[in-house]
PDB file of C-alpha atoms in Angstrom:
ATOM      1  CA  MET A   1       0.000   0.000   0.000  1.00 56.00           C
ATOM      2  CA  PRO A   2       1.448   3.423  -0.957  1.00 90.00           C
ATOM      3  CA  VAL A   3      -0.262   5.086   2.043  1.00 93.00           C
ATOM      4  CA  TYR A   4      -0.202   3.695   5.578  1.00 94.00           C
ATOM      5  CA  ARG A   5      -0.795   4.778   9.189  1.00 95.00           C
ATOM      6  CA  ASP A   6       1.023   3.917  12.394  1.00 96.00           C
ATOM      7  CA  GLU A   7       1.689   5.122  15.907  1.00 97.00           C
ATOM      8  CA  VAL A   8       5.233   6.418  16.360  1.00 97.00           C
ATOM      9  CA  VAL A   9       7.587   7.946  18.880  1.00 97.00           C
ATOM     10  CA  VAL A  10       9.980  10.504  17.385  1.00 96.00           C
ATOM     11  CA  LEU A  11      13.636   9.629  18.012  1.00 96.00           C
ATOM     12  CA  ARG A  12      15.443  12.446  16.217  1.00 94.00           C
ATOM     13  CA  THR A  13      15.132  14.974  13.402  1.00 94.00           C
ATOM     14  CA  HIS A  14      17.485  16.496  10.842  1.00 93.00           C
ATOM     15  CA  LYS A  15      17.048  19.609   8.739  1.00 91.00           C
ATOM     16  CA  LEU A  16      16.465  19.070   5.027  1.00 90.00           C
ATOM     17  CA  GLY A  17      16.559  22.010   2.662  1.00 85.00           C
ATOM     18  CA  GLU A  18      15.034  25.283   3.808  1.00 86.00           C
ATOM     19  CA  ALA A  19      11.773  24.098   5.351  1.00 87.00           C
ATOM     20  CA  ASP A  20      11.731  20.288   5.613  1.00 89.00           C
ATOM     21  CA  ARG A  21      12.962  17.766   8.145  1.00 92.00           C
ATOM     22  CA  ILE A  22      13.949  14.116   8.048  1.00 95.00           C
ATOM     23  CA  VAL A  23      12.239  12.463  11.006  1.00 96.00           C
ATOM     24  CA  THR A  24      13.462   9.161  12.453  1.00 96.00           C
ATOM     25  CA  MET A  25      10.658   7.375  14.298  1.00 96.00           C
ATOM     26  CA  LEU A  26      10.153   4.103  16.128  1.00 96.00           C
ATOM     27  CA  SER A  27       6.741   2.782  15.169  1.00 95.00           C
ATOM     28  CA  ARG A  28       4.306   0.344  16.703  1.00 94.00           C
ATOM     29  CA  GLN A  29       3.929  -1.854  13.602  1.00 93.00           C
ATOM     30  CA  HIS A  30       6.637  -0.983  11.067  1.00 91.00           C
ATOM     31  CA  GLY A  31       9.834  -0.840  13.096  1.00 91.00           C
ATOM     32  CA  LYS A  32      12.080   2.169  12.577  1.00 93.00           C
ATOM     33  CA  ILE A  33      10.912   4.640   9.938  1.00 94.00           C
ATOM     34  CA  ARG A  34      12.816   7.511   8.318  1.00 94.00           C
ATOM     35  CA  ALA A  35      10.525   9.948   6.559  1.00 95.00           C
ATOM     36  CA  VAL A  36      10.444  13.493   5.229  1.00 94.00           C
ATOM     37  CA  ALA A  37       8.100  15.976   6.895  1.00 92.00           C
ATOM     38  CA  LYS A  38       7.640  18.731   4.347  1.00 89.00           C
ATOM     39  CA  GLY A  39       7.364  22.362   5.419  1.00 82.00           C
ATOM     40  CA  VAL A  40       7.476  21.634   9.152  1.00 82.00           C
ATOM     41  CA  ARG A  41      10.091  24.311   9.818  1.00 82.00           C
ATOM     42  CA  ARG A  42       7.763  27.048   8.577  1.00 80.00           C
ATOM     43  CA  THR A  43       5.906  28.938  11.293  1.00 69.00           C
ATOM     44  CA  ALA A  44       2.595  28.150   9.564  1.00 66.00           C
ATOM     45  CA  SER A  45       3.207  24.381   9.657  1.00 71.00           C
ATOM     46  CA  LYS A  46       0.193  22.492  11.001  1.00 71.00           C
ATOM     47  CA  PHE A  47       2.103  19.570  12.478  1.00 75.00           C
ATOM     48  CA  GLY A  48       5.726  20.622  12.999  1.00 73.00           C
ATOM     49  CA  SER A  49       5.434  20.610  16.799  1.00 80.00           C
ATOM     50  CA  ARG A  50       3.908  17.124  16.684  1.00 87.00           C
ATOM     51  CA  LEU A  51       7.063  15.695  15.140  1.00 90.00           C
ATOM     52  CA  GLU A  52       9.630  16.844  17.682  1.00 91.00           C
ATOM     53  CA  PRO A  53      11.823  14.349  19.629  1.00 93.00           C
ATOM     54  CA  PHE A  54      10.066  12.444  22.448  1.00 95.00           C
ATOM     55  CA  MET A  55       6.595  13.104  20.983  1.00 94.00           C
ATOM     56  CA  VAL A  56       4.203  10.207  20.365  1.00 96.00           C
ATOM     57  CA  ALA A  57       1.923  10.612  17.365  1.00 95.00           C
ATOM     58  CA  ASP A  58      -0.480   8.892  15.009  1.00 96.00           C
ATOM     59  CA  VAL A  59       0.974   9.533  11.559  1.00 96.00           C
ATOM     60  CA  GLN A  60      -0.048   8.885   7.991  1.00 96.00           C
ATOM     61  CA  LEU A  61       2.773   8.297   5.549  1.00 95.00           C
ATOM     62  CA  TYR A  62       3.176   7.887   1.818  1.00 93.00           C
ATOM     63  CA  GLU A  63       5.691   5.296   0.684  1.00 91.00           C
ATOM     64  CA  GLY A  64       8.577   6.827  -1.239  1.00 85.00           C
ATOM     65  CA  ARG A  65      11.482   5.312  -3.151  1.00 85.00           C
ATOM     66  CA  THR A  66      14.101   6.098  -0.521  1.00 88.00           C
ATOM     67  CA  LEU A  67      12.291   7.991   2.226  1.00 92.00           C
ATOM     68  CA  ASP A  68       8.595   7.956   3.056  1.00 93.00           C
ATOM     69  CA  ILE A  69       6.623  11.201   3.296  1.00 95.00           C
ATOM     70  CA  VAL A  70       4.641  12.258   6.375  1.00 94.00           C
ATOM     71  CA  THR A  71       1.253  13.560   5.219  1.00 92.00           C
ATOM     72  CA  GLN A  72      -0.610  13.779   8.560  1.00 92.00           C
ATOM     73  CA  ALA A  73       0.313  13.750  12.257  1.00 93.00           C
ATOM     74  CA  GLU A  74      -1.919  13.797  15.325  1.00 93.00           C
ATOM     75  CA  THR A  75      -0.495  13.967  18.859  1.00 93.00           C
ATOM     76  CA  ILE A  76      -1.027  10.963  21.138  1.00 94.00           C
ATOM     77  CA  GLY A  77       1.493  11.768  23.858  1.00 91.00           C
ATOM     78  CA  SER A  78       2.802  15.307  24.228  1.00 90.00           C
ATOM     79  CA  TYR A  79       5.937  14.557  26.265  1.00 93.00           C
ATOM     80  CA  GLY A  80       8.534  16.704  24.523  1.00 90.00           C
ATOM     81  CA  ALA A  81       7.944  20.053  26.266  1.00 89.00           C
ATOM     82  CA  LEU A  82       7.514  18.494  29.720  1.00 93.00           C
ATOM     83  CA  ILE A  83      10.775  16.574  29.362  1.00 94.00           C
ATOM     84  CA  ALA A  84      12.700  19.527  27.930  1.00 92.00           C
ATOM     85  CA  ASP A  85      11.736  21.688  30.925  1.00 93.00           C
ATOM     86  CA  ASP A  86      13.883  19.507  33.221  1.00 93.00           C
ATOM     87  CA  TYR A  87      17.536  19.122  32.214  1.00 93.00           C
ATOM     88  CA  ALA A  88      18.062  15.781  33.960  1.00 93.00           C
ATOM     89  CA  SER A  89      14.964  14.363  32.273  1.00 95.00           C
ATOM     90  CA  TYR A  90      16.028  15.834  28.934  1.00 95.00           C
ATOM     91  CA  THR A  91      19.477  14.233  28.995  1.00 95.00           C
ATOM     92  CA  ALA A  92      17.989  10.910  30.131  1.00 96.00           C
ATOM     93  CA  ALA A  93      15.447  11.015  27.295  1.00 96.00           C
ATOM     94  CA  ASN A  94      18.191  11.729  24.764  1.00 96.00           C
ATOM     95  CA  ALA A  95      20.064   8.630  25.931  1.00 96.00           C
ATOM     96  CA  MET A  96      16.859   6.575  25.676  1.00 96.00           C
ATOM     97  CA  VAL A  97      16.039   7.549  22.102  1.00 96.00           C
ATOM     98  CA  GLU A  98      19.661   7.100  21.030  1.00 95.00           C
ATOM     99  CA  ALA A  99      19.633   3.578  22.503  1.00 94.00           C
ATOM    100  CA  ALA A 100      16.283   2.835  20.818  1.00 95.00           C
ATOM    101  CA  ASP A 101      17.707   4.051  17.513  1.00 92.00           C
ATOM    102  CA  ARG A 102      20.672   1.699  17.886  1.00 91.00           C
ATOM    103  CA  LEU A 103      18.676  -1.320  19.079  1.00 91.00           C
ATOM    104  CA  THR A 104      15.906  -1.286  16.482  1.00 87.00           C
ATOM    105  CA  GLU A 105      15.826  -1.578  12.719  1.00 76.00           C
ATOM    106  CA  ALA A 106      13.148  -2.000  10.039  1.00 65.00           C
ATOM    107  CA  GLU A 107      11.493  -5.031  11.610  1.00 72.00           C
ATOM    108  CA  ALA A 108       8.677  -4.244  14.000  1.00 74.00           C
ATOM    109  CA  SER A 109       9.230  -4.655  17.755  1.00 88.00           C
ATOM    110  CA  LEU A 110       6.059  -3.837  19.654  1.00 93.00           C
ATOM    111  CA  GLN A 111       7.772  -4.481  22.998  1.00 95.00           C
ATOM    112  CA  GLN A 112      10.581  -2.005  22.259  1.00 96.00           C
ATOM    113  CA  TYR A 113       8.030   0.588  21.142  1.00 96.00           C
ATOM    114  CA  LEU A 114       5.856   0.191  24.246  1.00 97.00           C
ATOM    115  CA  LEU A 115       8.907   0.209  26.536  1.00 97.00           C
ATOM    116  CA  LEU A 116      10.196   3.495  25.107  1.00 97.00           C
ATOM    117  CA  VAL A 117       6.784   5.185  25.181  1.00 97.00           C
ATOM    118  CA  GLY A 118       6.281   4.101  28.795  1.00 97.00           C
ATOM    119  CA  ALA A 119       9.722   5.365  29.827  1.00 97.00           C
ATOM    120  CA  LEU A 120       9.206   8.767  28.165  1.00 97.00           C
ATOM    121  CA  ARG A 121       5.755   9.083  29.759  1.00 97.00           C
ATOM    122  CA  SER A 122       7.263   8.300  33.162  1.00 97.00           C
ATOM    123  CA  LEU A 123       9.992  10.909  32.639  1.00 95.00           C
ATOM    124  CA  SER A 124       7.462  13.566  31.656  1.00 96.00           C
ATOM    125  CA  ARG A 125       5.433  12.863  34.816  1.00 96.00           C
ATOM    126  CA  HIS A 126       8.512  12.755  37.077  1.00 94.00           C
ATOM    127  CA  GLU A 127       7.334   9.438  38.517  1.00 96.00           C
ATOM    128  CA  HIS A 128      10.880   8.399  39.492  1.00 96.00           C
ATOM    129  CA  GLY A 129      14.364   9.900  39.379  1.00 95.00           C
ATOM    130  CA  PRO A 130      15.449  10.480  35.757  1.00 95.00           C
ATOM    131  CA  GLN A 131      18.605   8.387  36.242  1.00 95.00           C
ATOM    132  CA  LEU A 132      16.625   5.479  37.682  1.00 96.00           C
ATOM    133  CA  THR A 133      14.150   5.636  34.796  1.00 97.00           C
ATOM    134  CA  LEU A 134      16.981   5.694  32.266  1.00 97.00           C
ATOM    135  CA  ASP A 135      18.872   2.800  33.868  1.00 97.00           C
ATOM    136  CA  SER A 136      15.707   0.706  34.073  1.00 98.00           C
ATOM    137  CA  TYR A 137      14.922   1.457  30.425  1.00 98.00           C
ATOM    138  CA  LEU A 138      18.424   0.515  29.256  1.00 97.00           C
ATOM    139  CA  LEU A 139      18.441  -2.803  31.126  1.00 98.00           C
ATOM    140  CA  ARG A 140      15.010  -3.739  29.785  1.00 97.00           C
ATOM    141  CA  ALA A 141      15.718  -2.598  26.218  1.00 96.00           C
ATOM    142  CA  LEU A 142      18.952  -4.612  26.144  1.00 96.00           C
ATOM    143  CA  SER A 143      17.046  -7.610  27.515  1.00 96.00           C
ATOM    144  CA  LEU A 144      14.471  -7.349  24.721  1.00 95.00           C
ATOM    145  CA  ALA A 145      17.335  -7.193  22.224  1.00 93.00           C
ATOM    146  CA  GLY A 146      18.694 -10.502  23.531  1.00 93.00           C
ATOM    147  CA  TRP A 147      21.210  -9.314  26.138  1.00 95.00           C
ATOM    148  CA  ALA A 148      19.329  -9.925  29.379  1.00 95.00           C
ATOM    149  CA  PRO A 149      21.688  -9.608  32.375  1.00 96.00           C
ATOM    150  CA  SER A 150      21.523 -11.820  35.453  1.00 96.00           C
ATOM    151  CA  PHE A 151      21.668 -10.189  38.875  1.00 96.00           C
ATOM    152  CA  LEU A 152      20.940 -13.290  40.953  1.00 95.00           C
ATOM    153  CA  ASP A 153      22.326 -16.589  39.618  1.00 96.00           C
ATOM    154  CA  CYS A 154      25.778 -16.801  38.037  1.00 96.00           C
ATOM    155  CA  SER A 155      25.493 -15.613  34.450  1.00 95.00           C
ATOM    156  CA  ARG A 156      28.225 -18.002  33.354  1.00 94.00           C
ATOM    157  CA  CYS A 157      27.572 -21.341  35.099  1.00 95.00           C
ATOM    158  CA  GLY A 158      24.120 -20.769  36.578  1.00 95.00           C
ATOM    159  CA  ALA A 159      25.178 -21.361  40.190  1.00 96.00           C
ATOM    160  CA  PRO A 160      22.389 -20.094  42.495  1.00 95.00           C
ATOM    161  CA  GLY A 161      22.975 -16.624  43.919  1.00 88.00           C
ATOM    162  CA  PRO A 162      23.354 -14.204  45.447  1.00 94.00           C
ATOM    163  CA  HIS A 163      26.902 -13.474  44.270  1.00 96.00           C
ATOM    164  CA  GLU A 164      29.263 -10.557  44.884  1.00 95.00           C
ATOM    165  CA  HIS A 165      30.936 -10.029  41.513  1.00 95.00           C
ATOM    166  CA  VAL A 166      29.458  -8.164  38.533  1.00 94.00           C
ATOM    167  CA  VAL A 167      31.328  -8.638  35.256  1.00 95.00           C
ATOM    168  CA  VAL A 168      29.562  -6.879  32.393  1.00 94.00           C
ATOM    169  CA  GLN A 169      31.472  -8.865  29.758  1.00 93.00           C
ATOM    170  CA  LEU A 170      30.050 -12.095  31.225  1.00 95.00           C
ATOM    171  CA  GLY A 171      26.471 -10.879  31.453  1.00 95.00           C
ATOM    172  CA  GLY A 172      25.986  -9.806  35.065  1.00 95.00           C
ATOM    173  CA  VAL A 173      26.799 -11.401  38.403  1.00 97.00           C
ATOM    174  CA  VAL A 174      29.213 -14.338  38.525  1.00 96.00           C
ATOM    175  CA  CYS A 175      30.179 -16.726  41.294  1.00 96.00           C
ATOM    176  CA  ASP A 176      33.621 -16.823  42.894  1.00 95.00           C
ATOM    177  CA  ASP A 177      34.683 -19.748  40.659  1.00 95.00           C
ATOM    178  CA  CYS A 178      33.742 -17.914  37.438  1.00 96.00           C
ATOM    179  CA  ALA A 179      34.938 -14.449  38.423  1.00 95.00           C
ATOM    180  CA  PRO A 180      38.120 -13.353  36.586  1.00 94.00           C
ATOM    181  CA  GLN A 181      41.125 -12.614  38.759  1.00 92.00           C
ATOM    182  CA  GLY A 182      40.855  -9.109  40.177  1.00 88.00           C
ATOM    183  CA  ALA A 183      37.117  -8.745  39.511  1.00 91.00           C
ATOM    184  CA  PRO A 184      35.779  -6.233  42.062  1.00 88.00           C
ATOM    185  CA  ARG A 185      33.189  -7.206  44.628  1.00 93.00           C
ATOM    186  CA  ILE A 186      29.931  -5.258  44.515  1.00 95.00           C
ATOM    187  CA  ASP A 187      27.875  -4.646  47.641  1.00 96.00           C
ATOM    188  CA  ALA A 188      24.541  -6.398  47.993  1.00 96.00           C
ATOM    189  CA  GLY A 189      22.568  -3.132  47.932  1.00 97.00           C
ATOM    190  CA  THR A 190      23.878  -2.176  44.497  1.00 97.00           C
ATOM    191  CA  ILE A 191      23.153  -5.620  43.067  1.00 97.00           C
ATOM    192  CA  ALA A 192      19.664  -5.513  44.577  1.00 97.00           C
ATOM    193  CA  LEU A 193      19.043  -2.127  42.942  1.00 98.00           C
ATOM    194  CA  LEU A 194      20.171  -3.462  39.558  1.00 97.00           C
ATOM    195  CA  GLY A 195      17.738  -6.341  39.916  1.00 97.00           C
ATOM    196  CA  ALA A 196      14.948  -3.963  40.911  1.00 98.00           C
ATOM    197  CA  LEU A 197      15.562  -1.749  37.880  1.00 98.00           C
ATOM    198  CA  LEU A 198      15.451  -4.780  35.600  1.00 97.00           C
ATOM    199  CA  THR A 199      12.217  -6.167  37.046  1.00 96.00           C
ATOM    200  CA  GLY A 200      10.450  -2.886  37.778  1.00 94.00           C
ATOM    201  CA  ASP A 201      10.498  -3.055  41.569  1.00 97.00           C
ATOM    202  CA  TRP A 202      10.097   0.700  41.971  1.00 97.00           C
ATOM    203  CA  GLU A 203       9.476   0.570  45.705  1.00 97.00           C
ATOM    204  CA  LEU A 204      12.994  -0.772  46.231  1.00 97.00           C
ATOM    205  CA  ALA A 205      14.520   1.444  43.537  1.00 97.00           C
ATOM    206  CA  ASP A 206      12.978   4.685  44.833  1.00 96.00           C
ATOM    207  CA  ALA A 207      14.174   3.890  48.360  1.00 96.00           C
ATOM    208  CA  SER A 208      17.834   3.561  47.278  1.00 96.00           C
ATOM    209  CA  ASP A 209      20.396   6.163  48.335  1.00 95.00           C
ATOM    210  CA  ASP A 210      22.504   8.341  46.046  1.00 94.00           C
ATOM    211  CA  SER A 211      25.680   6.317  46.522  1.00 95.00           C
ATOM    212  CA  THR A 212      23.975   3.050  45.571  1.00 96.00           C
ATOM    213  CA  ARG A 213      22.325   4.687  42.568  1.00 95.00           C
ATOM    214  CA  SER A 214      25.670   6.062  41.399  1.00 94.00           C
ATOM    215  CA  LYS A 215      27.344   2.643  41.562  1.00 95.00           C
ATOM    216  CA  ALA A 216      24.431   0.964  39.793  1.00 96.00           C
ATOM    217  CA  ASN A 217      24.456   3.652  37.112  1.00 94.00           C
ATOM    218  CA  GLY A 218      28.127   3.048  36.392  1.00 93.00           C
ATOM    219  CA  LEU A 219      27.483  -0.676  35.901  1.00 95.00           C
ATOM    220  CA  VAL A 220      24.450  -0.059  33.669  1.00 96.00           C
ATOM    221  CA  ALA A 221      26.461   2.374  31.548  1.00 93.00           C
ATOM    222  CA  ALA A 222      29.316  -0.136  31.229  1.00 93.00           C
ATOM    223  CA  TYR A 223      26.899  -2.943  30.331  1.00 95.00           C
ATOM    224  CA  THR A 224      25.228  -0.764  27.696  1.00 94.00           C
ATOM    225  CA  GLN A 225      28.511   0.381  26.164  1.00 91.00           C
ATOM    226  CA  TRP A 226      29.802  -3.204  26.016  1.00 92.00           C
ATOM    227  CA  HIS A 227      26.829  -4.560  24.093  1.00 91.00           C
ATOM    228  CA  LEU A 228      26.312  -1.609  21.771  1.00 87.00           C
ATOM    229  CA  GLU A 229      30.033  -1.655  20.825  1.00 75.00           C
ATOM    230  CA  ARG A 230      29.998   2.037  19.934  1.00 74.00           C
ATOM    231  CA  GLY A 231      29.207   4.073  23.018  1.00 75.00           C
ATOM    232  CA  LEU A 232      26.065   6.130  23.455  1.00 83.00           C
ATOM    233  CA  ARG A 233      27.166   9.738  23.096  1.00 84.00           C
ATOM    234  CA  SER A 234      24.191  10.940  25.132  1.00 87.00           C
ATOM    235  CA  LEU A 235      25.332   8.985  28.190  1.00 85.00           C
ATOM    236  CA  GLN A 236      28.325  11.291  28.515  1.00 83.00           C
ATOM    237  CA  HIS A 237      26.004  14.243  29.126  1.00 80.00           C
ATOM    238  CA  VAL A 238      23.907  12.305  31.641  1.00 83.00           C
ATOM    239  CA  GLN A 239      26.985  11.233  33.611  1.00 55.00           C
ATOM    240  CA  HIS A 240      28.506  14.719  33.466  1.00 50.00           C
ATOM    241  CA  ASP A 241      25.273  16.233  34.771  1.00 48.00           C
ATOM    242  CA  GLN A 242      25.229  13.712  37.616  1.00 51.00           C
ATOM    243  CA  LYS A 243      28.785  14.589  38.666  1.00 45.00           C
ATOM    244  CA  ALA A 244      28.084  18.312  38.424  1.00 42.00           C
ATOM    245  CA  SER A 245      25.046  18.008  40.675  1.00 42.00           C
ATOM    246  CA  GLY A 246      26.871  15.878  43.200  1.00 39.00           C
TER     247      GLY A 246
END
């Protein structure tokens, strides 16, 4: 069909010519879509604001040879302005959409779409700390992509936990027998927080202290960088903001 509709979350945009934009979107049914939104940079544009990063929209598109064309857009979730008003939420959201861009391709992934929309909605409502929301999103998105970490049983031999070593290259916690020489020991509170972020135990996560969150964040960042091979550039801004505020 030359014309189709889908629900999308906008990941990023690029200027094209004098008035157009290329919009990269993660969709509910069609995977990642790159399309041209014509005239959206003009002040009279009817739907330019609906196609900004972090916005969720119902769009109609026309299939093109190389890039599709956005012909209609209706807002479903207006999260962009609410997120942009808070710097910590804004940097966390940038890391989320960059990760989603890297983890998804043309094939549809309803779970990845719903996970990202839910995380952006949570950020916009300030339901949890932005760093906690980001770390939970990254662990879950990597799990959906096939890189689920273990924070209880040994990720290498399956020995029942709890264990005290976290080795990101081996997929999470490892027992004493599987731990490489010199692998650092991680306190039980940090490992518990990592498990809570993965499973969505927000009562435990919200009750964690700043020191535990900082240690968990470092491990999540390392785990993400390891599996994505090329680092997420947005994570540098999130980590820098965290240090500056500490």
